[in-house]
């Protein structure tokens, strides 16, 4: 439902699964709820659910999902103009993505962080991140990510 843009239906589905006692289900539901709220421009509420998802991911020692949650929180912090928090969570996401060798996630985080620095007019910092992402993309044959990075 969320992919099709039906936020109300997605919200209802997430509310139902939040009653689950399965931590993995709660993680996915919390992260999805954060995404729904962000799409509704309810950034503070989305942030709350993003931290809930992050806490569950850490408890489960789910490093790839912890990286994703950190990246989502960074984007929300950016939208809320909390620059230091945004940078902190982007860097946490980047560190975990590199540790787990999730190169697609590394490239995504580098791109998001570069866009953050572009918005702050720190062009040299952004350029360095984009170059790193492009090099990693070429090195690991993740060419499907390359058009996204070149559009930045």
PDB file of C-alpha atoms in Angstrom:
ATOM      1  CA  UNK A   1       0.000   0.000   0.000  1.00  0.00           C
ATOM      2  CA  UNK A   2       2.833   2.404   0.832  1.00  0.00           C
ATOM      3  CA  UNK A   3       4.544   1.877  -2.513  1.00  0.00           C
ATOM      4  CA  UNK A   4       1.295   2.707  -4.277  1.00  0.00           C
ATOM      5  CA  UNK A   5       0.959   5.909  -2.311  1.00  0.00           C
ATOM      6  CA  UNK A   6      -2.063   4.897  -0.227  1.00  0.00           C
ATOM      7  CA  UNK A   7      -0.853   6.268   3.091  1.00  0.00           C
ATOM      8  CA  UNK A   8      -4.114   5.670   4.942  1.00  0.00           C
ATOM      9  CA  UNK A   9      -4.193   1.981   4.020  1.00  0.00           C
ATOM     10  CA  UNK A  10      -0.508   1.609   4.870  1.00  0.00           C
ATOM     11  CA  UNK A  11      -1.051   3.344   8.225  1.00  0.00           C
ATOM     12  CA  UNK A  12      -3.871   0.907   9.057  1.00  0.00           C
ATOM     13  CA  UNK A  13      -1.690  -2.087   8.146  1.00  0.00           C
ATOM     14  CA  UNK A  14       1.206  -0.809  10.251  1.00  0.00           C
ATOM     15  CA  UNK A  15      -1.075  -0.148  13.216  1.00  0.00           C
ATOM     16  CA  UNK A  16      -2.261  -3.762  13.084  1.00  0.00           C
ATOM     17  CA  UNK A  17       1.256  -5.240  13.046  1.00  0.00           C
ATOM     18  CA  UNK A  18       2.472  -2.968  15.844  1.00  0.00           C
ATOM     19  CA  UNK A  19       0.525  -5.293  18.142  1.00  0.00           C
ATOM     20  CA  UNK A  20       2.910  -8.100  17.175  1.00  0.00           C
ATOM     21  CA  UNK A  21       5.323  -9.516  19.717  1.00  0.00           C
ATOM     22  CA  UNK A  22       7.818 -10.483  17.012  1.00  0.00           C
ATOM     23  CA  UNK A  23      10.731  -7.996  17.259  1.00  0.00           C
ATOM     24  CA  UNK A  24      11.568  -8.264  13.537  1.00  0.00           C
ATOM     25  CA  UNK A  25       7.947  -7.454  12.645  1.00  0.00           C
ATOM     26  CA  UNK A  26       7.974  -4.539  15.086  1.00  0.00           C
ATOM     27  CA  UNK A  27      11.200  -3.261  13.532  1.00  0.00           C
ATOM     28  CA  UNK A  28       9.743  -3.260  10.036  1.00  0.00           C
ATOM     29  CA  UNK A  29       6.450  -1.768  11.228  1.00  0.00           C
ATOM     30  CA  UNK A  30       8.183   1.012  13.209  1.00  0.00           C
ATOM     31  CA  UNK A  31      10.442   1.888  10.299  1.00  0.00           C
ATOM     32  CA  UNK A  32       7.485   1.861   7.901  1.00  0.00           C
ATOM     33  CA  UNK A  33       5.435   4.033  10.231  1.00  0.00           C
ATOM     34  CA  UNK A  34       8.307   6.539  10.362  1.00  0.00           C
ATOM     35  CA  UNK A  35       8.295   6.631   6.554  1.00  0.00           C
ATOM     36  CA  UNK A  36       4.545   7.179   6.402  1.00  0.00           C
ATOM     37  CA  UNK A  37       4.714  10.030   8.904  1.00  0.00           C
ATOM     38  CA  UNK A  38       7.619  11.629   7.035  1.00  0.00           C
ATOM     39  CA  UNK A  39       5.588  11.537   3.804  1.00  0.00           C
ATOM     40  CA  UNK A  40       2.827  13.329   5.727  1.00  0.00           C
ATOM     41  CA  UNK A  41       5.374  15.986   6.780  1.00  0.00           C
ATOM     42  CA  UNK A  42       4.978  14.938  10.421  1.00  0.00           C
ATOM     43  CA  UNK A  43       8.727  14.949  10.923  1.00  0.00           C
ATOM     44  CA  UNK A  44       8.820  14.965  14.730  1.00  0.00           C
ATOM     45  CA  UNK A  45       6.450  11.999  14.897  1.00  0.00           C
ATOM     46  CA  UNK A  46       8.460  10.257  12.173  1.00  0.00           C
ATOM     47  CA  UNK A  47      11.631  10.878  14.172  1.00  0.00           C
ATOM     48  CA  UNK A  48      10.076   9.232  17.243  1.00  0.00           C
ATOM     49  CA  UNK A  49       9.223   6.101  15.244  1.00  0.00           C
ATOM     50  CA  UNK A  50      12.614   6.179  13.535  1.00  0.00           C
ATOM     51  CA  UNK A  51      14.299   6.019  16.935  1.00  0.00           C
ATOM     52  CA  UNK A  52      11.944   3.216  17.959  1.00  0.00           C
ATOM     53  CA  UNK A  53      13.026   1.256  14.869  1.00  0.00           C
ATOM     54  CA  UNK A  54      16.687   2.032  15.578  1.00  0.00           C
ATOM     55  CA  UNK A  55      16.373   0.775  19.161  1.00  0.00           C
ATOM     56  CA  UNK A  56      14.811  -2.489  17.986  1.00  0.00           C
ATOM     57  CA  UNK A  57      17.430  -2.946  15.250  1.00  0.00           C
ATOM     58  CA  UNK A  58      20.222  -2.466  17.800  1.00  0.00           C
ATOM     59  CA  UNK A  59      18.557  -4.883  20.235  1.00  0.00           C
ATOM     60  CA  UNK A  60      18.351  -7.490  17.463  1.00  0.00           C
ATOM     61  CA  UNK A  61      21.966  -6.721  16.496  1.00  0.00           C
ATOM     62  CA  UNK A  62      20.670  -6.265  12.938  1.00  0.00           C
ATOM     63  CA  UNK A  63      23.557  -4.197  11.583  1.00  0.00           C
ATOM     64  CA  UNK A  64      22.193  -3.668   8.046  1.00  0.00           C
ATOM     65  CA  UNK A  65      18.855  -2.445   9.401  1.00  0.00           C
ATOM     66  CA  UNK A  66      20.624  -0.341  12.040  1.00  0.00           C
ATOM     67  CA  UNK A  67      22.481   1.351   9.182  1.00  0.00           C
ATOM     68  CA  UNK A  68      19.197   1.989   7.337  1.00  0.00           C
ATOM     69  CA  UNK A  69      17.536   3.389  10.477  1.00  0.00           C
ATOM     70  CA  UNK A  70      20.517   5.680  11.108  1.00  0.00           C
ATOM     71  CA  UNK A  71      20.251   6.957   7.534  1.00  0.00           C
ATOM     72  CA  UNK A  72      16.523   7.576   7.896  1.00  0.00           C
ATOM     73  CA  UNK A  73      17.036   9.488  11.144  1.00  0.00           C
ATOM     74  CA  UNK A  74      19.774  11.536   9.460  1.00  0.00           C
ATOM     75  CA  UNK A  75      17.370  12.540   6.691  1.00  0.00           C
ATOM     76  CA  UNK A  76      14.732  13.528   9.243  1.00  0.00           C
ATOM     77  CA  UNK A  77      17.301  15.533  11.217  1.00  0.00           C
ATOM     78  CA  UNK A  78      18.228  17.296   7.989  1.00  0.00           C
ATOM     79  CA  UNK A  79      14.578  18.155   7.330  1.00  0.00           C
ATOM     80  CA  UNK A  80      14.300  19.457  10.905  1.00  0.00           C
ATOM     81  CA  UNK A  81      17.455  21.550  10.318  1.00  0.00           C
ATOM     82  CA  UNK A  82      19.411  19.762  13.035  1.00  0.00           C
ATOM     83  CA  UNK A  83      22.699  19.692  11.156  1.00  0.00           C
ATOM     84  CA  UNK A  84      24.879  18.142  13.853  1.00  0.00           C
ATOM     85  CA  UNK A  85      22.415  15.300  14.388  1.00  0.00           C
ATOM     86  CA  UNK A  86      22.108  14.756  10.635  1.00  0.00           C
ATOM     87  CA  UNK A  87      25.868  14.466  10.201  1.00  0.00           C
ATOM     88  CA  UNK A  88      26.160  12.170  13.220  1.00  0.00           C
ATOM     89  CA  UNK A  89      23.537   9.709  11.958  1.00  0.00           C
ATOM     90  CA  UNK A  90      24.768   9.837   8.352  1.00  0.00           C
ATOM     91  CA  UNK A  91      28.241   8.916   9.630  1.00  0.00           C
ATOM     92  CA  UNK A  92      26.844   6.106  11.797  1.00  0.00           C
ATOM     93  CA  UNK A  93      24.945   4.757   8.801  1.00  0.00           C
ATOM     94  CA  UNK A  94      28.036   5.013   6.627  1.00  0.00           C
ATOM     95  CA  UNK A  95      30.228   3.238   9.203  1.00  0.00           C
ATOM     96  CA  UNK A  96      27.823   0.315   9.603  1.00  0.00           C
ATOM     97  CA  UNK A  97      27.196   0.052   5.867  1.00  0.00           C
ATOM     98  CA  UNK A  98      30.934  -0.166   5.267  1.00  0.00           C
ATOM     99  CA  UNK A  99      31.376  -2.730   8.061  1.00  0.00           C
ATOM    100  CA  UNK A 100      28.669  -4.965   6.590  1.00  0.00           C
ATOM    101  CA  UNK A 101      30.008  -4.414   3.056  1.00  0.00           C
ATOM    102  CA  UNK A 102      26.605  -3.213   1.891  1.00  0.00           C
ATOM    103  CA  UNK A 103      28.056  -1.148  -0.933  1.00  0.00           C
ATOM    104  CA  UNK A 104      24.692  -0.068  -2.347  1.00  0.00           C
ATOM    105  CA  UNK A 105      23.848   1.403   1.070  1.00  0.00           C
ATOM    106  CA  UNK A 106      27.316   2.998   1.332  1.00  0.00           C
ATOM    107  CA  UNK A 107      26.782   4.694  -2.026  1.00  0.00           C
ATOM    108  CA  UNK A 108      23.299   5.855  -1.023  1.00  0.00           C
ATOM    109  CA  UNK A 109      24.564   7.345   2.246  1.00  0.00           C
ATOM    110  CA  UNK A 110      27.514   9.043   0.502  1.00  0.00           C
ATOM    111  CA  UNK A 111      25.052  10.541  -1.987  1.00  0.00           C
ATOM    112  CA  UNK A 112      22.692  11.739   0.772  1.00  0.00           C
ATOM    113  CA  UNK A 113      25.573  13.202   2.759  1.00  0.00           C
ATOM    114  CA  UNK A 114      26.893  14.923  -0.372  1.00  0.00           C
ATOM    115  CA  UNK A 115      23.460  16.447  -0.992  1.00  0.00           C
ATOM    116  CA  UNK A 116      23.434  17.638   2.612  1.00  0.00           C
ATOM    117  CA  UNK A 117      26.778  19.394   2.109  1.00  0.00           C
ATOM    118  CA  UNK A 118      25.597  20.878  -1.187  1.00  0.00           C
ATOM    119  CA  UNK A 119      22.614  22.382   0.646  1.00  0.00           C
ATOM    120  CA  UNK A 120      25.102  23.961   3.062  1.00  0.00           C
ATOM    121  CA  UNK A 121      27.221  25.242   0.162  1.00  0.00           C
ATOM    122  CA  UNK A 122      30.143  23.066   1.226  1.00  0.00           C
ATOM    123  CA  UNK A 123      30.847  22.065  -2.349  1.00  0.00           C
ATOM    124  CA  UNK A 124      34.355  20.675  -1.880  1.00  0.00           C
ATOM    125  CA  UNK A 125      33.160  18.329   0.866  1.00  0.00           C
ATOM    126  CA  UNK A 126      30.249  17.211  -1.344  1.00  0.00           C
ATOM    127  CA  UNK A 127      32.518  16.715  -4.353  1.00  0.00           C
ATOM    128  CA  UNK A 128      34.832  14.487  -2.345  1.00  0.00           C
ATOM    129  CA  UNK A 129      31.915  12.303  -1.208  1.00  0.00           C
ATOM    130  CA  UNK A 130      30.491  12.020  -4.721  1.00  0.00           C
ATOM    131  CA  UNK A 131      33.903  11.055  -6.103  1.00  0.00           C
ATOM    132  CA  UNK A 132      34.234   8.375  -3.425  1.00  0.00           C
ATOM    133  CA  UNK A 133      30.765   7.039  -4.237  1.00  0.00           C
ATOM    134  CA  UNK A 134      31.471   6.973  -7.969  1.00  0.00           C
ATOM    135  CA  UNK A 135      34.762   5.169  -7.419  1.00  0.00           C
ATOM    136  CA  UNK A 136      33.066   2.623  -5.178  1.00  0.00           C
ATOM    137  CA  UNK A 137      30.282   2.204  -7.704  1.00  0.00           C
ATOM    138  CA  UNK A 138      32.744   1.464 -10.489  1.00  0.00           C
ATOM    139  CA  UNK A 139      34.915  -0.737  -8.299  1.00  0.00           C
ATOM    140  CA  UNK A 140      32.016  -2.932  -7.197  1.00  0.00           C
ATOM    141  CA  UNK A 141      30.134  -2.909 -10.494  1.00  0.00           C
ATOM    142  CA  UNK A 142      27.093  -1.279  -9.012  1.00  0.00           C
ATOM    143  CA  UNK A 143      26.488   0.667 -12.158  1.00  0.00           C
ATOM    144  CA  UNK A 144      22.744   0.894 -11.528  1.00  0.00           C
ATOM    145  CA  UNK A 145      23.531   3.436  -8.790  1.00  0.00           C
ATOM    146  CA  UNK A 146      25.762   5.579 -10.994  1.00  0.00           C
ATOM    147  CA  UNK A 147      22.984   7.606 -12.733  1.00  0.00           C
ATOM    148  CA  UNK A 148      21.590   8.570  -9.310  1.00  0.00           C
ATOM    149  CA  UNK A 149      24.962   9.921  -8.228  1.00  0.00           C
ATOM    150  CA  UNK A 150      25.638  11.793 -11.472  1.00  0.00           C
ATOM    151  CA  UNK A 151      22.290  13.564 -11.143  1.00  0.00           C
ATOM    152  CA  UNK A 152      23.378  15.088  -7.815  1.00  0.00           C
TER     153      UNK A 152
END
